[in-house]
XYZ file of C-alpha atoms in Angstrom:
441
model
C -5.655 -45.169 131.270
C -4.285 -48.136 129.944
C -5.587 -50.364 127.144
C -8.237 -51.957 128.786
C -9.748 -49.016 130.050
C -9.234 -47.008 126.546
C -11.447 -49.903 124.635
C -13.748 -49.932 127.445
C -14.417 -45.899 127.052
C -14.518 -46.218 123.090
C -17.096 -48.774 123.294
C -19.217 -46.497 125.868
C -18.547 -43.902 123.770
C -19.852 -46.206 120.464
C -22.830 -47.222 122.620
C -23.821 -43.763 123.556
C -23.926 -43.011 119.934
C -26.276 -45.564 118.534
C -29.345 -44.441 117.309
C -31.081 -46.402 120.542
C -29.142 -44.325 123.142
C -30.020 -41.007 120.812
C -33.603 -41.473 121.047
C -33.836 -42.380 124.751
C -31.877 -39.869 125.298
C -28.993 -41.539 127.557
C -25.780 -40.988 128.082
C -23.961 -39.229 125.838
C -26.168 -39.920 122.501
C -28.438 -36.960 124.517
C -25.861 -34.463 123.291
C -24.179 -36.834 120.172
C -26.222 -37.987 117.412
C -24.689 -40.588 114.959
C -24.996 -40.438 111.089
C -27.730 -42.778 110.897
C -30.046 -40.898 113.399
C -29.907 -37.014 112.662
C -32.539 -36.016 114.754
C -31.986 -32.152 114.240
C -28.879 -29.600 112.925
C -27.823 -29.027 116.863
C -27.098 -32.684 117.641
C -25.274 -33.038 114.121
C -22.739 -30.228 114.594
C -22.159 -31.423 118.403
C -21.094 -34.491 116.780
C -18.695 -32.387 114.128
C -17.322 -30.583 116.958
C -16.885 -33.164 119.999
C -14.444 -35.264 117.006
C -12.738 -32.528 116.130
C -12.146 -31.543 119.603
C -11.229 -35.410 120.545
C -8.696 -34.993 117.512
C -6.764 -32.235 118.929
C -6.302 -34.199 122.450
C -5.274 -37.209 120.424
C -2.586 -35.529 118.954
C -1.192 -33.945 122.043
C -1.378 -37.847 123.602
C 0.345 -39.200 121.209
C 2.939 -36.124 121.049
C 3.147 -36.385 125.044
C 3.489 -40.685 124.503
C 6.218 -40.008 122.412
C 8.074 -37.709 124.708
C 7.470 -39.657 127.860
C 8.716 -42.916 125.186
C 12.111 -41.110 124.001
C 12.614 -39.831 127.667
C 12.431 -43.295 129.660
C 14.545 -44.769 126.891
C 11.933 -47.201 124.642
C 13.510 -45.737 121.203
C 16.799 -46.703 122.110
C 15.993 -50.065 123.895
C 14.192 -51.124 120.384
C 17.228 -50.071 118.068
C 15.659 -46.441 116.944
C 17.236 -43.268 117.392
C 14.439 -40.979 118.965
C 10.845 -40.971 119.729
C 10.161 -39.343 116.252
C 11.155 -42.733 114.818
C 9.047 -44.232 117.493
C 6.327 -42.170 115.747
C 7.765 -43.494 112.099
C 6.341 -47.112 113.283
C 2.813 -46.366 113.584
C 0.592 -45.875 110.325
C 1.095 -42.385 110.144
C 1.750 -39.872 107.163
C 5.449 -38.588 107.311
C 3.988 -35.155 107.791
C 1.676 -36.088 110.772
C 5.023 -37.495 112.303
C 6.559 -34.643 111.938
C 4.101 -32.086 113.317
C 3.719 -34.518 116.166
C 7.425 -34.841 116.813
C 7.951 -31.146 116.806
C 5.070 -30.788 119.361
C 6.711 -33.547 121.800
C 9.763 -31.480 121.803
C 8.455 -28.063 122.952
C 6.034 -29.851 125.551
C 7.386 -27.961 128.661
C 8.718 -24.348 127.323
C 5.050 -23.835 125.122
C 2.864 -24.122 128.051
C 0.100 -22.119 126.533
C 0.499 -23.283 123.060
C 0.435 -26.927 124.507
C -2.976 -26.494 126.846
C -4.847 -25.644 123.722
C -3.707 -28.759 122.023
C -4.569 -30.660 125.187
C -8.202 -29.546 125.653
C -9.045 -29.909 121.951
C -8.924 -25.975 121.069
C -6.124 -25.836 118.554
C -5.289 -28.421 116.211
C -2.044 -30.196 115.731
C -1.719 -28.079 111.682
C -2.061 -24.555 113.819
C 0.030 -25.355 116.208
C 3.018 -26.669 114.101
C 2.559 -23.966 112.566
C 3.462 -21.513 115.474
C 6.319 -23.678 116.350
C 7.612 -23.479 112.794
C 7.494 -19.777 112.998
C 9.139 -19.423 115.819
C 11.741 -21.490 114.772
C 12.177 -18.735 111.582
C 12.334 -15.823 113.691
C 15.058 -17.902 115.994
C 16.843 -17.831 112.770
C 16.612 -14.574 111.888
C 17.704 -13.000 115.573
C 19.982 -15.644 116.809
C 19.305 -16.944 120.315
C 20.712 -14.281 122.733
C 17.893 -11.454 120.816
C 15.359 -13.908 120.663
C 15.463 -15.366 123.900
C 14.167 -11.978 125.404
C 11.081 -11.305 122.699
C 10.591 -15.155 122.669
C 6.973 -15.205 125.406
C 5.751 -12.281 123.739
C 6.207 -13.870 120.017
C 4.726 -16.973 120.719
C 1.610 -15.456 122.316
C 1.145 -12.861 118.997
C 1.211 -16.320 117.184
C -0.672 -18.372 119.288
C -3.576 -15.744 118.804
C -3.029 -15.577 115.058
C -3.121 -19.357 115.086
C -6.735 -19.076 116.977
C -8.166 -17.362 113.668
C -5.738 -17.884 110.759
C -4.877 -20.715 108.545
C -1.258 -22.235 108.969
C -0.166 -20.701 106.200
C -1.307 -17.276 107.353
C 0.471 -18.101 110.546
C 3.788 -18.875 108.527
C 3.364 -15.231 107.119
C 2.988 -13.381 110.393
C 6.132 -15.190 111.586
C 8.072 -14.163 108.288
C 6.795 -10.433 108.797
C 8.272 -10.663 112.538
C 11.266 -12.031 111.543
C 11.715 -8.776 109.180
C 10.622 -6.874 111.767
C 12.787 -7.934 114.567
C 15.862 -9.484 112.739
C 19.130 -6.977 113.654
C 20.730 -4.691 110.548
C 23.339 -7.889 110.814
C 21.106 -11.112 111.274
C 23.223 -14.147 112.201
C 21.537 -16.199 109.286
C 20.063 -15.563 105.578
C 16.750 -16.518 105.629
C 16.104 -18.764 102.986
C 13.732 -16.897 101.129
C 16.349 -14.462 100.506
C 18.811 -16.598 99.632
C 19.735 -17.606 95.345
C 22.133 -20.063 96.442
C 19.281 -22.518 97.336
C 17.906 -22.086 94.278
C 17.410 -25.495 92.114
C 15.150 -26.280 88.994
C 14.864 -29.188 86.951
C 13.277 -30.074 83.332
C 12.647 -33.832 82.782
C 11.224 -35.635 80.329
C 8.311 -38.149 80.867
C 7.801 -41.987 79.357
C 5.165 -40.182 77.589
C 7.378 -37.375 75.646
C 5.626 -34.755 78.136
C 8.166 -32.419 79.803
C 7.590 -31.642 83.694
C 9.162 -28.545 85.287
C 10.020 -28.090 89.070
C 11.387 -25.564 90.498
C 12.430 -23.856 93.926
C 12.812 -20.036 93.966
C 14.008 -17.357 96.293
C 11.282 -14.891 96.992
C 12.894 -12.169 94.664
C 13.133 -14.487 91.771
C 9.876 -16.274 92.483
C 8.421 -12.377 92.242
C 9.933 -11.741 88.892
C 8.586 -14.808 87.708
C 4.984 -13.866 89.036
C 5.477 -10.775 87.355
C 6.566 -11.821 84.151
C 3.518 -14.625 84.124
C 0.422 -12.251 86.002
C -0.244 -10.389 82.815
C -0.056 -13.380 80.268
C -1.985 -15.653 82.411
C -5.414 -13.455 82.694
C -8.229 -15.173 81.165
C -8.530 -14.629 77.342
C -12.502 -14.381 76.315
C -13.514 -16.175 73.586
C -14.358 -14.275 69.970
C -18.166 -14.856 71.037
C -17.328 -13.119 74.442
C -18.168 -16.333 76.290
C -15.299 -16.634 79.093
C -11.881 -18.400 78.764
C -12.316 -22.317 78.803
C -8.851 -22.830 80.463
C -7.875 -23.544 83.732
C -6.179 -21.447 85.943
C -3.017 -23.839 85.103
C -3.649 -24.475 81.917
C -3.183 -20.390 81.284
C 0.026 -20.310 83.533
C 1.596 -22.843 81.023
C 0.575 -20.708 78.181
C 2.107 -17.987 79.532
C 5.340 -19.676 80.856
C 5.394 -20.680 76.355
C 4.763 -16.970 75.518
C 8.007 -16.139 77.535
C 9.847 -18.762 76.617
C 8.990 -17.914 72.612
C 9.407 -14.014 73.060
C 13.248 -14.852 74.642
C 13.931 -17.147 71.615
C 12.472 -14.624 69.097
C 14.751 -12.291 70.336
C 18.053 -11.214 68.052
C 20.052 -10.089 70.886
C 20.037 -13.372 72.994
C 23.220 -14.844 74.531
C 25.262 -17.450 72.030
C 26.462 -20.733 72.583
C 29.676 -20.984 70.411
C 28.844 -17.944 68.432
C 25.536 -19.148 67.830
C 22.208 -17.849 68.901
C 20.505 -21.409 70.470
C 17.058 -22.041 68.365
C 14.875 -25.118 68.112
C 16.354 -27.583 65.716
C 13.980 -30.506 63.982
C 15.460 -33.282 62.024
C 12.209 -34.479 59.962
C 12.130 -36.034 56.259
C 10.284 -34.501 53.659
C 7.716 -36.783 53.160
C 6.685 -36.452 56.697
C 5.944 -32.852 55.494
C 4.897 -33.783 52.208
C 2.736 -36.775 52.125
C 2.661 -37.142 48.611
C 6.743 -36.716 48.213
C 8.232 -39.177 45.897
C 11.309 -38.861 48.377
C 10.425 -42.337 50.027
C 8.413 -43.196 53.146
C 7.653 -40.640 55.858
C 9.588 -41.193 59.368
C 9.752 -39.984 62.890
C 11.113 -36.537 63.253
C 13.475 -35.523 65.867
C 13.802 -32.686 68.192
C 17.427 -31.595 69.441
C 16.273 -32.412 72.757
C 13.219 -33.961 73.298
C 13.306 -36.927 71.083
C 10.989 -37.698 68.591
C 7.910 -36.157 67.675
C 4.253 -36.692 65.886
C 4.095 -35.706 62.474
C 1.599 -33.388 63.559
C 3.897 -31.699 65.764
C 6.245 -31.448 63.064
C 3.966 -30.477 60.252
C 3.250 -27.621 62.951
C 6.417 -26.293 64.125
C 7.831 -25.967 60.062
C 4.068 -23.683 59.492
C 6.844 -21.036 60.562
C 7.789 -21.135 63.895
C 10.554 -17.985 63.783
C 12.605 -19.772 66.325
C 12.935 -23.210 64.308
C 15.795 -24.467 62.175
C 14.375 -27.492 60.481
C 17.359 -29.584 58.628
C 14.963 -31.128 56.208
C 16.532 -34.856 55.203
C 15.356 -38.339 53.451
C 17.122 -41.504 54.322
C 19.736 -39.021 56.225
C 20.804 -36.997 53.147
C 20.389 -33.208 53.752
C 18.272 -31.596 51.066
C 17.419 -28.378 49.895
C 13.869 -28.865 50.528
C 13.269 -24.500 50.399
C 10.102 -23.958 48.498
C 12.191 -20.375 47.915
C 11.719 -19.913 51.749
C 10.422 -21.716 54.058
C 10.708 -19.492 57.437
C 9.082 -16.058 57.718
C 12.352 -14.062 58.893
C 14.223 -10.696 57.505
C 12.284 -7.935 55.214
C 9.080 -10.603 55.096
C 8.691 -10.542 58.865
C 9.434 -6.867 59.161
C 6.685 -6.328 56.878
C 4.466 -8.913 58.496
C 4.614 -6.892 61.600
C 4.681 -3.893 59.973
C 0.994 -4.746 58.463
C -0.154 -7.247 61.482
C 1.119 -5.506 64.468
C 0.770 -8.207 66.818
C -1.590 -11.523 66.863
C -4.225 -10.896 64.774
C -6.450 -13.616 66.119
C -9.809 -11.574 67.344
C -9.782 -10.131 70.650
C -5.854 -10.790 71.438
C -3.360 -8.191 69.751
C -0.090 -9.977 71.776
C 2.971 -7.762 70.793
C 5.005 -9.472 67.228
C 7.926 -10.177 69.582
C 5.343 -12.986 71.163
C 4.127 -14.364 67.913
C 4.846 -16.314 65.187
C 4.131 -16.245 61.763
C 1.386 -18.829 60.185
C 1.218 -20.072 56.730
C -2.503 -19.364 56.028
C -2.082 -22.261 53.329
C 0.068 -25.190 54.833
C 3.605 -24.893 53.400
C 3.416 -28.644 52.595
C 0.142 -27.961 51.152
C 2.019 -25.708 48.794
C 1.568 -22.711 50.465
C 4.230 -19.753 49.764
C 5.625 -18.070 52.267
C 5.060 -14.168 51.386
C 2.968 -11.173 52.964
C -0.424 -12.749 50.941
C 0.143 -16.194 52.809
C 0.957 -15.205 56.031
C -0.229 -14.130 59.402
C 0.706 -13.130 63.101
C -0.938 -15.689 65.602
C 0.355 -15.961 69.265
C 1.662 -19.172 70.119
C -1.649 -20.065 71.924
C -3.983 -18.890 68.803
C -1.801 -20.693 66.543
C -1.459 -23.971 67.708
C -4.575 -24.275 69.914
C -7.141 -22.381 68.119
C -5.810 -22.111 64.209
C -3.974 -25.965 64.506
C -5.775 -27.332 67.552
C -9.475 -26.099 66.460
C -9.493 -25.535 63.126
C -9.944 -21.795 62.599
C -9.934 -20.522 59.031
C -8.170 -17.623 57.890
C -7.841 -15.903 54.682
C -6.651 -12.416 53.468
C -9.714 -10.443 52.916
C -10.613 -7.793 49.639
C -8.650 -5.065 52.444
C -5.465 -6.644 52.379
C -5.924 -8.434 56.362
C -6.712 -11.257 57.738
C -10.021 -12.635 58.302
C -10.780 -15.364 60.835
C -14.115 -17.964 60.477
C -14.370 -20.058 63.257
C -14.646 -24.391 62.744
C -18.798 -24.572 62.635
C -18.739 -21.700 59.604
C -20.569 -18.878 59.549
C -19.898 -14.948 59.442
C -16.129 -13.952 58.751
C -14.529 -12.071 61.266
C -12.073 -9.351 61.592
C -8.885 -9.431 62.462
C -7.424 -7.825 65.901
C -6.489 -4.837 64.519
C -9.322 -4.439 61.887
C -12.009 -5.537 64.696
C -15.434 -3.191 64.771
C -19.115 -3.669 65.992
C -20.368 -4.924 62.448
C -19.428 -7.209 60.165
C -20.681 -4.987 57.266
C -18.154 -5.011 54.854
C -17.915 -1.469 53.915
C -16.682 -0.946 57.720
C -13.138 -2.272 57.067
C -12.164 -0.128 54.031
């Protein structure tokens, strides 16, 4: 069919589908109805299905155009290497090129695979994805074992591909190639391999930091493991369910980690030192009403600067924080007796606290940190009366974020009130079904 004949058959094809041909019932518009002339459910999904169908054939044209292309020489004779870059010259997405490249290539030794493409019954997604999985086990067996299981594989994907997604397609391969990979494979499959391993922390124009990583399937499963438990949804103190995202609660719990490791005393040093979050803020940022001078931009060791918010937040008592507290770049001894709840007052914080004490949490004291219940540059001492175990979501979010109130109640615990007022509630570890007060002493 060449171009002429192609335009000739779309607009037939265009024609059968006006809403005149659907209601005389002509042509193809008997079967086909258009958008703007549903005339019942049957004729609607004949249209869903006939496109998807013509889809599928177009992809195994253009795979087949591309093959026929690269093998009478029309890459070469235009200055391009293959018919894949052929393929990179039409308005495609790079991963539509791809799939379509990888189908061109295994035209004559995937005759089954390839008929299914060609009358519109598999799509071009499903059946990349069989040749990508066949390509793994390759890997895994080397091509002297594989060569002899190769028909059978491709027809236990190929029937996979018929009522799985790609990526459940991609699995059954990987579970063959454990399966049929020798004691001694010739290759390391990459999911078993640390060496490929990369990750990188950046920071954004807008003082955000970005994470990406790329994990070997043993690692990536410690990191599930270490994340599953911290990331389940949190119900509010009302009961009403957890407002965060699914991703929003795997950040919190990547920060919980991250905090427990740097709360830890036996960590690894760097020069004899055990690494901690360092802030270089003046006073008066802390303390508006400092005579010290005018308040400026802290700094974070390496992040940059930060809000005063931030700041005012991560010296409430952040065990993992060293804050060199200076005004026009002098050090001072800004220590209102102690600023940081560490040594005998955090033993005894945890001793009476236990863990976050924020209603309906209770995350172990390695995970916490310890909250000035009045502001340390409000004045606020740091001691067992002022103090209080939050969780690093609790405290900034909730406490910082939303404005929770807290105080130390007649029993010696905290009490939480939440922004709008109201009733006083119990602490984690003080929690029962009334709020009588008689039931906490």
């Amino acid at each position: 069919m060449n171009h002429d004949e192609l335009t000739a058959f779309v607009t037939d094809l265009t024609d059968d589908l006006a809403p005149a041909a659907v209601e005389s019932g002509t042509g193809m518009g008997a079967l086909l109805a258009s958008a703007e002339a549903i005339v019942d459910d049957k004729a609607l999904l004949g249209v869903m299905v006939t496109a998807v169908r013509m889809g599928n054939i177009a992809s195994y044209l253009l795979a087949a155009a591309a093959a026929r292309a690269e093998a009478i020489g029309i890459p070469v004779r235009n200055r391009l290497k293959n018919g894949r870059d052929l393929l990179r010259e039409l308005p495609l997405a790079p991963a539509t090129v791809n799939r379509v490249a990888r189908l061109a290539q295994h035209l004559d030794d995937l005759p089954n695979l390839v008929r299914e493409v060609r009358d519109g019954d598999l799509g071009i997604e499903h059946a990349d994805a069989v040749i990508r999985g066949l390509d793994h086990i390759a890997t895994r067996m080397g091509a002297d074992g594989f060569s002899e299981v190769r028909d059978k594989t491709a027809t236990t994907l190929l029937a996979h591909a018929r009522i799985d997604q790609p990526a459940q397609v991609m699995e059954k391969a990987r579970e063959l190639g454990h399966e049929l990979a020798p004691l001694d494979p010739p290759s390391t499959p990459p999911a078993d391999n640390p060496s490929l391993n990369q990750a990188t922390v950046s920071r954004t124009d807008e003082g955000r930091v970005t994470l990406e990583a790329d994990l070997d399937q043993l690692s990536g499963e410690k990191l599930h493991t270490a994340l599953d438990a911290l990331a389940k949804p949190i119900p509010a103190p009302d009961g009403s369910p957890d407002p965060r995202t699914r991703a929003q609660r795997t950040a919190d719990a990547l920060v919980t980690v991250i905090t427990a490791y740097l709360a830890s005393r036996n960590r690894p040093t760097v020069g004899g030192i055990v690494p901690h979050i360092t802030m270089t803020v003046p006073l008066p940022t802390l303390v508006p009403d400092s005579p010290l001078g005018e308040a400026h931009a802290a700094r974070l060791g390496f992040t940059g600067s930060v809000s005063a918010e931030t700041a005012r937040e991560i010296a409430c008592g952040s065990t993992e924080v060293t804050a060199l507290i200076t005004a026009d770049s002098v050090p001072l001894d800004a220590k209102r007796t102690q600023r940081f709840v560490t040594g005998t007052l955090r033993k005894a914080l945890e001793a009476r606290d236990g863990g976050c004490q924020f209603p309906g949490c209770g995350k172990p004291p390695s995970w916490c940190e310890g909250h000035h219940i009045k502001h340390w540059a409000d004045g606020g001492e740091t001691n067992l009366k002022n103090t209080v175990l939050l969780c690093s979501l609790h405290h900034h979010t909730y406490v910082h974020g939303k404005g929770w109130n807290i105080q130390i109640g007649f029993d010696g615990h905290p009490w939480f009130q939440s922004p709008e007022g109201g009733d006083w509630i119990r602490c984690h570890n003080r929690r029962t079904l009334t709020l009588a007060n008689h039931a906490a002493a």
